[in-house]
Amino acid sequence: MVAQILFLVLTLAAIALFTVNLRKIIRNIRLGKPVDRHDQPQKRLMTMLRVAFGQSKMVVRPIPAFLHFFVYIGFVIINIEVLEIMIDGLFGTHRIFNGLGGLYNFLIGSFEILAFTVWVSCAIFLIRRNILKLKRFSGVEMKSWPKSDANYILITEILLMSAFLFMNAADAKLQLLGASHYVNAGAFPVSQYLINLLPSSESALLIVERSCWWFHIIGILAFLNYLPYSKHFHILFAFPNTYFSNLEPKGEFTNMASVTNEVKAMLDPSFVPAETEPGKFGAKDVTDLSWVNLMNAYTCTECGRCTSVCPANITGKLLSPRKIMMDTRDRITEVGQNIDKHGAEHQDGKSLLDDYISREEIWACTSCNACVEACPVNIDPLQIIMELRRFAVMEESQAPGSINAMMGNIENNQAPWKYSPADRFNWAQES
Amino acid sequence: MEFKVPTMAELMAAGEEPEILFWVGCAGSYDERAQKITRDICKILHHVGIKYAVLGTEESCTGDPAKRAGNEFLFQMQAMTNIEVLNAYNIKKIVTGCPHCFNTIKNEYPGLGGTYEVIHHTQLIQDLINEGKLKAEGGESFKGKKITYHDPCYLGRGNGIYEAPRKALEILDAQLVEMKRCKSNGLCCGAGGAQMFKEPEKGNKDINVERIEEALQTNPQVIAAGCPFCMTMLSDGIKLKDKEQEVKVMDIAEITARANGL
Ligand code: SF4
Ligand code: SF4
């Protein structure tokens, strides 16, 4: 009874804490500017199923795709196991789904195999990150927290899977001993090999089984609450993020409606623009970005696939699209914390542009869309870069000199070069 | 030119309408190297007997470099002025010689009141090949030559057009070799996003050098391009590597015109 109450309290506390943090993140995302991403629900659903559920963009790199697939499937399936653990924990039952008979054995057997593949995949991931030192996982933005974050989660998953397997092994041994409460249930294709490592006395086995059980479930609850602070939040946000991703051609940039009004008024003095609230052009801070940009930031897995294909980054420039996403997330988190501490009106005098992302970074982008193409969860770093450029150019008139010259030429000569418009058709005269 | 390039104004005066407007673009109009490509596109149009016209001095920058540099005002000024001209001539279909013009007119003009059917010249060439109007006969033979094609970002990733330019090369019976980074994984030439008009940020290398090194790894005789900006960047790269004698950078339109003896 004590155990059941303790379990109930722990579970409720974990869920409550998670809800509080999740709501904060959703509140933060809502600080972004509106953008309509509710059109074409069918196409959106298909995109989500293909990219998030079907992992379609992972296959570009087969080895990590293969390993990630195991971890992903393991995560999805293990939730059924968690459901049983929940019910057992609350009602003091043991292996409540046992009634499923052969199907139950099949399920437990598959969980074990999956737990094992997850274990192996995580071990390989750890080796790739720390011993093989893949270039993709280094870079200026991958120091301290982002680096340990990935390792923590991999180690936690290994520990959780180990606990799960040892729990089953102890259970199986208790079943063999005919211990009361330990009904004959489940198949143990992996953990049977661990049985010999365990003590033989029933009381010792009980301790092993119970401590693994508690470790496993507490681990899962802790994991849940770790997510909002981690890149591993993508296991939840990959789904809405792909659903709300951009469906238009990648080359198409938004036409700013606020500008359209002003340009129409300039070209046609009789045009009366509809009342629009005066806003900034482009983005200086995260709250000038759209909510989709901010959701992107919370979804980023820091995998670095974007950066590894970025022509600017490849040739040694400062720009790294992954850093753009991480900076955006760090800044929106900071803005959120300011609101929690000092109220919604508080200004800390900082901004995304300059305090996080430098001018040098944004001007190095060729708008080639390689980062957008590469991202396994349909994140668009280019849009953020463009919004920052728009602010620099339209609000501050601060562009590199040669860009100003190019724009001056377009204004005066209708071409980015300094040629006379009268010469535009000269090409037809030569042979 | 052995024939006269018709302008919209002339056609209008004669009470005629073209089947297709050829949007030349700034590079195609002023850049010496790109002018050759422009003339080749005209030769192809002339050769197959499509009724076309250009805007001539009435054409103006689409606004693409301004928009990618962040100047939405200048972009929309350009766009709306161009749309007025295009709509006044009742234009329905446009072919462009530049992926940037193509992308802007196709994707960004509709929201500002200019909706047209827009194709890139490689798509036109693909269609003409499919219709049997272009055969790659009667001109220079590219048979067996090693050709590698560089995907322009705004044609490839930007708009998903990978097949049309390759189709135009396949008919040559040449030896097509792909670079390691091609199609949706293609590497930028370094000119897009208004980079063409400024010095690159400091790094280890220029982007076009990285790209040309990759292209040279395929040991090509021809590097095929489909964009005047890529043309400039790749040609600069070849010059830098001192390979101008062995490797030619050519636009798909040039290759097509030559193969057909135009
Ligand atoms: S769009 Fe910009 S940030 Fe993204 S890969 Fe290309 S150059 Fe890099
Ligand atoms: S933006 Fe996408 S590709 Fe880049 S690090 Fe984040 S998840 Fe990976």
mmCIF file of N, CA and C and ligand atoms in Angstrom, chain A residues 306 309-312 319 321 364-372 382 385, ligand 1:
data_model
loop_
_atom_site.group_PDB
_atom_site.id
_atom_site.type_symbol
_atom_site.label_atom_id
_atom_site.label_comp_id
_atom_site.label_asym_id
_atom_site.label_seq_id
_atom_site.Cartn_x
_atom_site.Cartn_y
_atom_site.Cartn_z
ATOM 1 N N CYS A 306 22.293 20.191 -40.972
ATOM 2 C CA CYS A 306 22.196 21.459 -41.694
ATOM 3 C C CYS A 306 23.586 22.069 -41.861
ATOM 4 N N VAL A 309 26.069 20.564 -44.417
ATOM 5 C CA VAL A 309 25.872 20.782 -45.852
ATOM 6 C C VAL A 309 25.900 22.264 -46.224
ATOM 7 N N CYS A 310 26.086 23.132 -45.241
ATOM 8 C CA CYS A 310 26.031 24.579 -45.495
ATOM 9 C C CYS A 310 27.302 25.030 -46.214
ATOM 10 N N PRO A 311 27.183 25.573 -47.435
ATOM 11 C CA PRO A 311 28.386 25.944 -48.184
ATOM 12 C C PRO A 311 29.239 26.979 -47.440
ATOM 13 N N ALA A 312 28.569 27.855 -46.714
ATOM 14 C CA ALA A 312 29.324 28.865 -45.968
ATOM 15 C C ALA A 312 30.138 28.184 -44.867
ATOM 16 N N LEU A 319 29.125 31.256 -40.205
ATOM 17 C CA LEU A 319 27.724 30.838 -40.229
ATOM 18 C C LEU A 319 27.558 29.331 -40.007
ATOM 19 N N PRO A 321 23.999 27.030 -39.577
ATOM 20 C CA PRO A 321 22.540 27.055 -39.372
ATOM 21 C C PRO A 321 22.104 26.406 -38.058
ATOM 22 N N ALA A 364 26.706 35.856 -44.495
ATOM 23 C CA ALA A 364 27.444 34.795 -45.189
ATOM 24 C C ALA A 364 26.519 33.811 -45.896
ATOM 25 N N CYS A 365 25.223 33.927 -45.675
ATOM 26 C CA CYS A 365 24.284 32.930 -46.208
ATOM 27 C C CYS A 365 24.016 33.152 -47.691
ATOM 28 N N THR A 366 24.044 32.064 -48.467
ATOM 29 C CA THR A 366 23.774 32.167 -49.905
ATOM 30 C C THR A 366 22.316 31.848 -50.234
ATOM 31 N N SER A 367 21.521 31.646 -49.216
ATOM 32 C CA SER A 367 20.099 31.283 -49.360
ATOM 33 C C SER A 367 19.926 30.051 -50.245
ATOM 34 N N CYS A 368 20.861 29.115 -50.121
ATOM 35 C CA CYS A 368 20.858 27.949 -51.016
ATOM 36 C C CYS A 368 19.872 26.871 -50.594
ATOM 37 N N ASN A 369 19.337 26.975 -49.380
ATOM 38 C CA ASN A 369 18.341 26.022 -48.887
ATOM 39 C C ASN A 369 18.872 24.617 -48.592
ATOM 40 N N ALA A 370 20.184 24.457 -48.601
ATOM 41 C CA ALA A 370 20.733 23.124 -48.302
ATOM 42 C C ALA A 370 20.389 22.727 -46.877
ATOM 43 N N CYS A 371 20.435 23.677 -45.950
ATOM 44 C CA CYS A 371 20.135 23.378 -44.549
ATOM 45 C C CYS A 371 18.692 22.924 -44.392
ATOM 46 N N VAL A 372 17.789 23.590 -45.109
ATOM 47 C CA VAL A 372 16.371 23.268 -44.998
ATOM 48 C C VAL A 372 16.126 21.864 -45.542
ATOM 49 N N LEU A 382 16.928 29.177 -42.681
ATOM 50 C CA LEU A 382 17.058 30.272 -43.650
ATOM 51 C C LEU A 382 16.051 31.385 -43.388
ATOM 52 N N ILE A 385 17.366 33.683 -40.778
ATOM 53 C CA ILE A 385 18.452 34.505 -41.328
ATOM 54 C C ILE A 385 17.873 35.640 -42.173
HETATM 55 S S1 SF4 C 1 20.635 28.568 -46.837
HETATM 56 FE FE1 SF4 C 1 22.273 29.730 -45.830
HETATM 57 S S2 SF4 C 1 22.478 28.775 -43.836
HETATM 58 FE FE2 SF4 C 1 21.325 27.350 -45.099
HETATM 59 S S3 SF4 C 1 22.867 26.005 -45.960
HETATM 60 FE FE3 SF4 C 1 22.579 27.636 -47.465
HETATM 61 S S4 SF4 C 1 24.125 29.147 -46.927
HETATM 62 FE FE4 SF4 C 1 23.964 27.782 -45.171
#
